[in-house]
PDB file of C-alpha atoms in Angstrom:
ATOM      1  CA  UNK A  23     -29.585-209.917 -11.127  1.00  0.00           C
ATOM      2  CA  UNK A  24     -31.518-211.277  -8.162  1.00  0.00           C
ATOM      3  CA  UNK A  25     -34.812-213.079  -8.679  1.00  0.00           C
ATOM      4  CA  UNK A  26     -37.116-214.233  -5.937  1.00  0.00           C
ATOM      5  CA  UNK A  27     -39.185-217.278  -6.812  1.00  0.00           C
ATOM      6  CA  UNK A  28     -42.636-217.267  -5.202  1.00  0.00           C
ATOM      7  CA  UNK A  29     -42.999-219.961  -2.554  1.00  0.00           C
ATOM      8  CA  UNK A  30     -45.883-221.726  -4.297  1.00  0.00           C
ATOM      9  CA  UNK A  31     -44.015-221.843  -7.601  1.00  0.00           C
ATOM     10  CA  UNK A  32     -40.914-223.265  -5.918  1.00  0.00           C
ATOM     11  CA  UNK A  33     -42.974-225.979  -4.208  1.00  0.00           C
ATOM     12  CA  UNK A  34     -44.772-226.821  -7.465  1.00  0.00           C
ATOM     13  CA  UNK A  35     -41.488-227.042  -9.367  1.00  0.00           C
ATOM     14  CA  UNK A  36     -39.954-229.351  -6.768  1.00  0.00           C
ATOM     15  CA  UNK A  37     -42.844-231.802  -6.453  1.00  0.00           C
ATOM     16  CA  UNK A  38     -43.456-231.665 -10.214  1.00  0.00           C
ATOM     17  CA  UNK A  39     -39.850-232.688 -10.837  1.00  0.00           C
ATOM     18  CA  UNK A  40     -40.205-235.619  -8.426  1.00  0.00           C
ATOM     19  CA  UNK A  41     -43.429-236.795 -10.077  1.00  0.00           C
ATOM     20  CA  UNK A  42     -41.963-236.432 -13.568  1.00  0.00           C
ATOM     21  CA  UNK A  43     -38.820-238.342 -12.638  1.00  0.00           C
ATOM     22  CA  UNK A  44     -40.626-241.347 -11.165  1.00  0.00           C
ATOM     23  CA  UNK A  45     -43.556-241.530 -13.571  1.00  0.00           C
ATOM     24  CA  UNK A  46     -41.247-241.003 -16.557  1.00  0.00           C
ATOM     25  CA  UNK A  47     -39.414-244.263 -15.901  1.00  0.00           C
ATOM     26  CA  UNK A  48     -40.033-247.157 -18.337  1.00  0.00           C
ATOM     27  CA  UNK A  49     -43.121-249.238 -17.552  1.00  0.00           C
ATOM     28  CA  UNK A  50     -41.189-252.293 -16.260  1.00  0.00           C
ATOM     29  CA  UNK A  51     -39.281-250.056 -13.827  1.00  0.00           C
ATOM     30  CA  UNK A  52     -42.457-248.318 -12.636  1.00  0.00           C
ATOM     31  CA  UNK A  53     -44.137-251.674 -12.091  1.00  0.00           C
ATOM     32  CA  UNK A  54     -41.152-253.133 -10.225  1.00  0.00           C
ATOM     33  CA  UNK A  55     -40.892-250.107  -7.935  1.00  0.00           C
ATOM     34  CA  UNK A  56     -44.623-249.666  -7.386  1.00  0.00           C
ATOM     35  CA  UNK A  57     -44.732-246.170  -8.858  1.00  0.00           C
ATOM     36  CA  UNK A  58     -47.917-244.171  -8.865  1.00  0.00           C
ATOM     37  CA  UNK A  59     -49.012-240.581  -8.545  1.00  0.00           C
ATOM     38  CA  UNK A  60     -52.038-238.592  -7.518  1.00  0.00           C
ATOM     39  CA  UNK A  61     -53.034-235.042  -8.426  1.00  0.00           C
ATOM     40  CA  UNK A  62     -55.601-233.139  -6.361  1.00  0.00           C
ATOM     41  CA  UNK A  63     -55.900-229.482  -7.261  1.00  0.00           C
ATOM     42  CA  UNK A  64     -52.380-228.108  -7.088  1.00  0.00           C
ATOM     43  CA  UNK A  65     -51.174-230.919  -4.812  1.00  0.00           C
ATOM     44  CA  UNK A  66     -49.158-233.802  -6.254  1.00  0.00           C
ATOM     45  CA  UNK A  67     -48.406-237.049  -4.471  1.00  0.00           C
ATOM     46  CA  UNK A  68     -45.831-239.397  -5.994  1.00  0.00           C
ATOM     47  CA  UNK A  69     -45.466-242.906  -4.596  1.00  0.00           C
ATOM     48  CA  UNK A  70     -42.528-245.287  -4.978  1.00  0.00           C
ATOM     49  CA  UNK A  71     -43.506-248.196  -2.779  1.00  0.00           C
ATOM     50  CA  UNK A  72     -40.304-250.217  -3.243  1.00  0.00           C
ATOM     51  CA  UNK A  73     -38.090-247.298  -2.167  1.00  0.00           C
ATOM     52  CA  UNK A  74     -36.831-248.182   1.327  1.00  0.00           C
ATOM     53  CA  UNK A  75     -36.086-244.523   2.057  1.00  0.00           C
ATOM     54  CA  UNK A  76     -39.675-243.431   1.305  1.00  0.00           C
ATOM     55  CA  UNK A  77     -38.160-240.236  -0.062  1.00  0.00           C
ATOM     56  CA  UNK A  78     -40.620-239.869  -2.927  1.00  0.00           C
ATOM     57  CA  UNK A  79     -43.681-240.663  -0.806  1.00  0.00           C
ATOM     58  CA  UNK A  80     -44.333-237.010  -0.027  1.00  0.00           C
ATOM     59  CA  UNK A  81     -47.305-234.974  -1.137  1.00  0.00           C
ATOM     60  CA  UNK A  82     -46.581-231.309  -1.804  1.00  0.00           C
ATOM     61  CA  UNK A  83     -47.919-228.307  -3.688  1.00  0.00           C
ATOM     62  CA  UNK A  84     -50.921-227.867  -1.420  1.00  0.00           C
ATOM     63  CA  UNK A  85     -52.996-224.738  -1.195  1.00  0.00           C
ATOM     64  CA  UNK A  86     -52.177-222.938  -4.418  1.00  0.00           C
ATOM     65  CA  UNK A  87     -55.485-223.564  -6.202  1.00  0.00           C
ATOM     66  CA  UNK A  88     -57.657-224.680  -3.292  1.00  0.00           C
ATOM     67  CA  UNK A  89     -57.416-224.655   0.491  1.00  0.00           C
ATOM     68  CA  UNK A  90     -55.898-227.574   2.366  1.00  0.00           C
ATOM     69  CA  UNK A  91     -58.888-229.464   3.750  1.00  0.00           C
ATOM     70  CA  UNK A  92     -59.386-232.647   5.732  1.00  0.00           C
ATOM     71  CA  UNK A  93     -60.977-234.177   2.609  1.00  0.00           C
ATOM     72  CA  UNK A  94     -57.928-233.454   0.451  1.00  0.00           C
ATOM     73  CA  UNK A  95     -55.598-234.821   3.132  1.00  0.00           C
ATOM     74  CA  UNK A  96     -57.771-237.952   3.471  1.00  0.00           C
ATOM     75  CA  UNK A  97     -57.575-238.530  -0.291  1.00  0.00           C
ATOM     76  CA  UNK A  98     -53.779-238.371  -0.172  1.00  0.00           C
ATOM     77  CA  UNK A  99     -53.625-240.658   2.878  1.00  0.00           C
ATOM     78  CA  UNK A 100     -55.949-243.155   1.169  1.00  0.00           C
ATOM     79  CA  UNK A 101     -53.874-243.004  -2.042  1.00  0.00           C
ATOM     80  CA  UNK A 102     -50.705-243.967  -0.156  1.00  0.00           C
ATOM     81  CA  UNK A 103     -52.566-246.807   1.560  1.00  0.00           C
ATOM     82  CA  UNK A 104     -53.963-248.066  -1.764  1.00  0.00           C
ATOM     83  CA  UNK A 105     -50.494-247.930  -3.319  1.00  0.00           C
ATOM     84  CA  UNK A 106     -49.092-250.018  -0.467  1.00  0.00           C
ATOM     85  CA  UNK A 107     -46.655-247.327   0.678  1.00  0.00           C
ATOM     86  CA  UNK A 108     -45.201-248.023   4.111  1.00  0.00           C
ATOM     87  CA  UNK A 109     -45.381-244.300   4.887  1.00  0.00           C
ATOM     88  CA  UNK A 110     -46.150-240.977   3.281  1.00  0.00           C
ATOM     89  CA  UNK A 111     -45.686-237.360   4.238  1.00  0.00           C
ATOM     90  CA  UNK A 112     -47.652-234.160   3.828  1.00  0.00           C
ATOM     91  CA  UNK A 113     -45.292-231.321   2.909  1.00  0.00           C
ATOM     92  CA  UNK A 114     -47.278-228.165   3.599  1.00  0.00           C
ATOM     93  CA  UNK A 115     -45.644-224.799   4.038  1.00  0.00           C
ATOM     94  CA  UNK A 116     -46.691-223.229   7.357  1.00  0.00           C
ATOM     95  CA  UNK A 117     -48.586-220.255   5.858  1.00  0.00           C
ATOM     96  CA  UNK A 118     -50.830-222.723   3.988  1.00  0.00           C
ATOM     97  CA  UNK A 119     -51.652-224.968   6.948  1.00  0.00           C
ATOM     98  CA  UNK A 120     -55.356-224.883   7.746  1.00  0.00           C
ATOM     99  CA  UNK A 121     -56.224-222.945  10.896  1.00  0.00           C
ATOM    100  CA  UNK A 122     -57.615-226.174  12.370  1.00  0.00           C
ATOM    101  CA  UNK A 123     -54.499-228.226  11.512  1.00  0.00           C
ATOM    102  CA  UNK A 124     -54.322-229.980  14.887  1.00  0.00           C
ATOM    103  CA  UNK A 125     -57.915-231.187  14.671  1.00  0.00           C
ATOM    104  CA  UNK A 126     -57.532-232.156  10.987  1.00  0.00           C
ATOM    105  CA  UNK A 127     -54.441-234.225  11.795  1.00  0.00           C
ATOM    106  CA  UNK A 128     -56.196-235.832  14.770  1.00  0.00           C
ATOM    107  CA  UNK A 129     -59.283-236.602  12.649  1.00  0.00           C
ATOM    108  CA  UNK A 130     -57.059-238.419  10.161  1.00  0.00           C
ATOM    109  CA  UNK A 131     -55.110-240.147  12.951  1.00  0.00           C
ATOM    110  CA  UNK A 132     -51.906-238.495  11.727  1.00  0.00           C
ATOM    111  CA  UNK A 133     -48.969-237.535  13.856  1.00  0.00           C
ATOM    112  CA  UNK A 134     -46.109-235.164  13.233  1.00  0.00           C
ATOM    113  CA  UNK A 135     -42.846-237.066  13.665  1.00  0.00           C
ATOM    114  CA  UNK A 136     -40.542-234.328  12.496  1.00  0.00           C
ATOM    115  CA  UNK A 137     -40.461-231.243  10.383  1.00  0.00           C
ATOM    116  CA  UNK A 138     -38.413-230.359   7.358  1.00  0.00           C
ATOM    117  CA  UNK A 139     -36.701-227.057   6.921  1.00  0.00           C
ATOM    118  CA  UNK A 140     -35.895-225.717   3.491  1.00  0.00           C
ATOM    119  CA  UNK A 141     -33.471-222.872   3.246  1.00  0.00           C
ATOM    120  CA  UNK A 142     -32.855-220.716   0.243  1.00  0.00           C
ATOM    121  CA  UNK A 143     -30.717-217.826  -0.818  1.00  0.00           C
ATOM    122  CA  UNK A 144     -29.369-216.351  -3.982  1.00  0.00           C
ATOM    123  CA  UNK A 145     -26.839-218.347  -6.013  1.00  0.00           C
ATOM    124  CA  UNK A 146     -24.014-215.861  -5.532  1.00  0.00           C
ATOM    125  CA  UNK A 147     -24.252-216.274  -1.744  1.00  0.00           C
ATOM    126  CA  UNK A 148     -24.061-220.071  -2.031  1.00  0.00           C
ATOM    127  CA  UNK A 149     -21.067-219.906  -4.349  1.00  0.00           C
ATOM    128  CA  UNK A 150     -19.239-217.468  -2.063  1.00  0.00           C
ATOM    129  CA  UNK A 151     -19.462-219.687   1.053  1.00  0.00           C
ATOM    130  CA  UNK A 152     -16.565-221.951   0.115  1.00  0.00           C
ATOM    131  CA  UNK A 153     -18.419-225.128   1.126  1.00  0.00           C
ATOM    132  CA  UNK A 154     -17.354-227.049  -1.959  1.00  0.00           C
ATOM    133  CA  UNK A 155     -19.835-225.355  -4.257  1.00  0.00           C
ATOM    134  CA  UNK A 156     -18.449-223.790  -7.382  1.00  0.00           C
ATOM    135  CA  UNK A 157     -19.564-222.747 -10.800  1.00  0.00           C
ATOM    136  CA  UNK A 158     -19.416-225.571 -13.268  1.00  0.00           C
ATOM    137  CA  UNK A 159     -16.918-225.221 -16.060  1.00  0.00           C
ATOM    138  CA  UNK A 160     -18.557-226.298 -19.349  1.00  0.00           C
ATOM    139  CA  UNK A 161     -15.154-227.181 -20.868  1.00  0.00           C
ATOM    140  CA  UNK A 162     -14.326-229.517 -17.955  1.00  0.00           C
ATOM    141  CA  UNK A 163     -17.775-231.083 -18.082  1.00  0.00           C
ATOM    142  CA  UNK A 164     -17.447-231.680 -21.823  1.00  0.00           C
ATOM    143  CA  UNK A 165     -13.982-233.228 -21.428  1.00  0.00           C
ATOM    144  CA  UNK A 166     -15.188-235.459 -18.597  1.00  0.00           C
ATOM    145  CA  UNK A 167     -18.240-236.663 -20.533  1.00  0.00           C
ATOM    146  CA  UNK A 168     -16.087-237.504 -23.570  1.00  0.00           C
ATOM    147  CA  UNK A 169     -13.762-239.564 -21.325  1.00  0.00           C
ATOM    148  CA  UNK A 170     -16.509-241.384 -19.439  1.00  0.00           C
ATOM    149  CA  UNK A 171     -19.348-241.350 -21.934  1.00  0.00           C
ATOM    150  CA  UNK A 172     -21.554-239.838 -19.197  1.00  0.00           C
ATOM    151  CA  UNK A 173     -23.019-236.407 -18.787  1.00  0.00           C
ATOM    152  CA  UNK A 174     -23.949-234.538 -15.639  1.00  0.00           C
ATOM    153  CA  UNK A 175     -22.810-235.352 -12.132  1.00  0.00           C
ATOM    154  CA  UNK A 176     -20.412-233.504  -9.885  1.00  0.00           C
ATOM    155  CA  UNK A 177     -17.314-231.822 -11.178  1.00  0.00           C
ATOM    156  CA  UNK A 178     -13.992-233.170  -9.977  1.00  0.00           C
TER     157      UNK A 178
END
Protein backbone atom coordinates (compact mmCIF):
# COMPACT_ATOMS: atom_id res chain seq x y z
CA UNK A 1 0.00 0.00 0.00
CA UNK A 2 1.34 3.42 -0.92
CA UNK A 3 0.37 6.48 1.11
CA UNK A 4 1.26 10.03 0.25
CA UNK A 5 1.58 12.33 3.24
CA UNK A 6 0.48 15.90 2.52
CA UNK A 7 3.39 18.34 2.55
CA UNK A 8 1.98 20.47 5.37
CA UNK A 9 1.37 17.43 7.56
CA UNK A 10 4.90 16.16 6.97
CA UNK A 11 6.38 19.55 7.90
CA UNK A 12 4.19 19.77 11.01
CA UNK A 13 5.18 16.27 12.11
CA UNK A 14 8.88 17.00 11.68
CA UNK A 15 8.99 20.33 13.51
CA UNK A 16 6.58 19.02 16.16
CA UNK A 17 8.93 16.12 16.87
CA UNK A 18 11.87 18.52 17.23
CA UNK A 19 9.94 20.77 19.62
CA UNK A 20 8.70 17.81 21.66
CA UNK A 21 12.17 16.32 21.94
CA UNK A 22 13.85 19.48 23.20
CA UNK A 23 11.05 20.81 25.40
CA UNK A 24 10.44 17.35 26.87
CA UNK A 25 13.90 17.24 28.44
CA UNK A 26 14.12 17.57 32.25
CA UNK A 27 14.13 21.16 33.52
CA UNK A 28 17.84 21.20 34.48
CA UNK A 29 18.76 20.04 30.97
CA UNK A 30 16.50 22.61 29.31
CA UNK A 31 17.99 25.36 31.46
CA UNK A 32 21.57 24.28 30.78
CA UNK A 33 20.99 24.13 27.02
CA UNK A 34 18.91 27.30 26.79
CA UNK A 35 15.84 25.53 25.42
CA UNK A 36 12.77 27.47 24.43
CA UNK A 37 10.03 27.32 21.85
CA UNK A 38 7.60 29.61 20.12
CA UNK A 39 4.30 28.82 18.42
CA UNK A 40 2.73 31.25 15.96
CA UNK A 41 -0.25 29.86 14.10
CA UNK A 42 0.94 26.60 12.58
CA UNK A 43 4.61 27.62 12.77
CA UNK A 44 6.82 26.25 15.54
CA UNK A 45 10.26 27.56 16.44
CA UNK A 46 12.40 25.52 18.83
CA UNK A 47 15.58 27.04 20.22
CA UNK A 48 18.55 25.25 21.78
CA UNK A 49 21.02 28.05 22.36
CA UNK A 50 23.86 25.89 23.70
CA UNK A 51 23.81 23.61 20.63
CA UNK A 52 26.92 24.51 18.61
CA UNK A 53 25.38 23.03 15.46
CA UNK A 54 22.28 25.25 15.68
CA UNK A 55 20.37 22.30 14.25
CA UNK A 56 17.24 22.85 16.33
CA UNK A 57 17.15 26.61 15.76
CA UNK A 58 14.86 26.29 12.75
CA UNK A 59 11.31 27.53 12.49
CA UNK A 60 9.02 25.40 10.34
CA UNK A 61 5.36 24.61 9.76
CA UNK A 62 4.59 27.98 8.21
CA UNK A 63 1.54 28.75 6.14
CA UNK A 64 -0.84 25.96 7.08
CA UNK A 65 -3.24 28.04 9.19
CA UNK A 66 -2.21 31.56 8.17
CA UNK A 67 -0.10 33.12 5.44
CA UNK A 68 3.60 33.73 5.94
CA UNK A 69 3.86 37.46 6.64
CA UNK A 70 6.65 39.85 7.51
CA UNK A 71 5.09 40.20 10.98
CA UNK A 72 5.20 36.46 11.63
CA UNK A 73 8.80 36.26 10.39
CA UNK A 74 9.76 39.24 12.59
CA UNK A 75 8.25 37.51 15.64
CA UNK A 76 10.35 34.41 14.97
CA UNK A 77 13.50 36.47 14.37
CA UNK A 78 12.89 38.40 17.61
CA UNK A 79 12.27 35.15 19.52
CA UNK A 80 15.66 33.76 18.46
CA UNK A 81 17.33 37.04 19.44
CA UNK A 82 15.60 37.04 22.85
CA UNK A 83 16.64 33.43 23.43
CA UNK A 84 20.26 34.31 22.68
CA UNK A 85 20.51 31.96 19.70
CA UNK A 86 23.58 32.61 17.56
CA UNK A 87 21.51 31.88 14.45
CA UNK A 88 18.11 30.65 13.38
CA UNK A 89 16.57 29.52 10.14
CA UNK A 90 13.20 29.87 8.45
CA UNK A 91 12.23 26.56 6.84
CA UNK A 92 9.47 27.46 4.41
CA UNK A 93 8.46 25.20 1.56
CA UNK A 94 8.62 27.09 -1.76
CA UNK A 95 4.87 26.95 -2.52
CA UNK A 96 4.20 28.73 0.80
CA UNK A 97 6.73 31.54 0.36
CA UNK A 98 5.02 34.92 0.19
CA UNK A 99 4.95 36.46 -3.28
CA UNK A 100 7.00 39.36 -1.91
CA UNK A 101 9.61 37.09 -0.27
CA UNK A 102 12.61 39.12 -1.47
CA UNK A 103 11.25 42.36 -0.03
CA UNK A 104 10.14 40.64 3.21
CA UNK A 105 13.63 39.18 3.69
CA UNK A 106 15.23 42.54 2.91
CA UNK A 107 12.87 44.33 5.33
CA UNK A 108 13.97 41.95 8.08
CA UNK A 109 17.64 42.24 7.06
CA UNK A 110 17.74 38.49 6.38
CA UNK A 111 19.90 36.77 3.84
CA UNK A 112 19.66 33.35 2.28
CA UNK A 113 22.94 31.51 2.89
CA UNK A 114 21.87 28.17 1.54
CA UNK A 115 18.83 26.09 0.88
CA UNK A 116 17.82 22.70 2.16
CA UNK A 117 16.45 19.99 -0.03
CA UNK A 118 14.24 17.28 1.37
CA UNK A 119 13.65 14.23 -0.73
CA UNK A 120 11.04 11.60 -0.17
CA UNK A 121 9.84 8.39 -1.69
CA UNK A 122 7.99 5.32 -0.63
CA UNK A 123 9.62 2.96 1.88
CA UNK A 124 9.87 0.05 -0.54
CA UNK A 125 11.99 2.15 -2.91
CA UNK A 126 14.37 3.13 -0.09
CA UNK A 127 14.73 -0.46 1.07
CA UNK A 128 15.40 -1.70 -2.47
CA UNK A 129 18.33 0.68 -3.12
CA UNK A 130 20.91 -1.37 -1.24
CA UNK A 131 22.43 1.68 0.48
CA UNK A 132 22.63 0.00 3.86
CA UNK A 133 18.95 0.39 4.63
CA UNK A 134 17.08 -2.73 5.59
CA UNK A 135 13.99 -3.77 7.43
CA UNK A 136 14.58 -4.11 11.12
CA UNK A 137 14.29 -7.58 12.55
CA UNK A 138 12.33 -7.42 15.83
CA UNK A 139 14.00 -10.62 17.10
CA UNK A 140 17.49 -9.15 16.55
CA UNK A 141 16.49 -5.87 18.15
CA UNK A 142 15.08 -7.69 21.18
CA UNK A 143 18.23 -9.83 21.54
CA UNK A 144 20.46 -6.77 21.23
CA UNK A 145 18.50 -4.78 23.82
CA UNK A 146 18.65 -7.69 26.29
CA UNK A 147 22.45 -7.85 25.84
CA UNK A 148 23.06 -4.11 26.10
CA UNK A 149 20.13 -2.97 28.20
CA UNK A 150 19.37 -0.39 25.49
CA UNK A 151 16.57 -0.14 23.00
CA UNK A 152 16.51 1.48 19.58
CA UNK A 153 19.52 2.46 17.52
CA UNK A 154 20.87 0.93 14.34
CA UNK A 155 20.85 -2.77 13.71
CA UNK A 156 24.21 -4.47 13.38
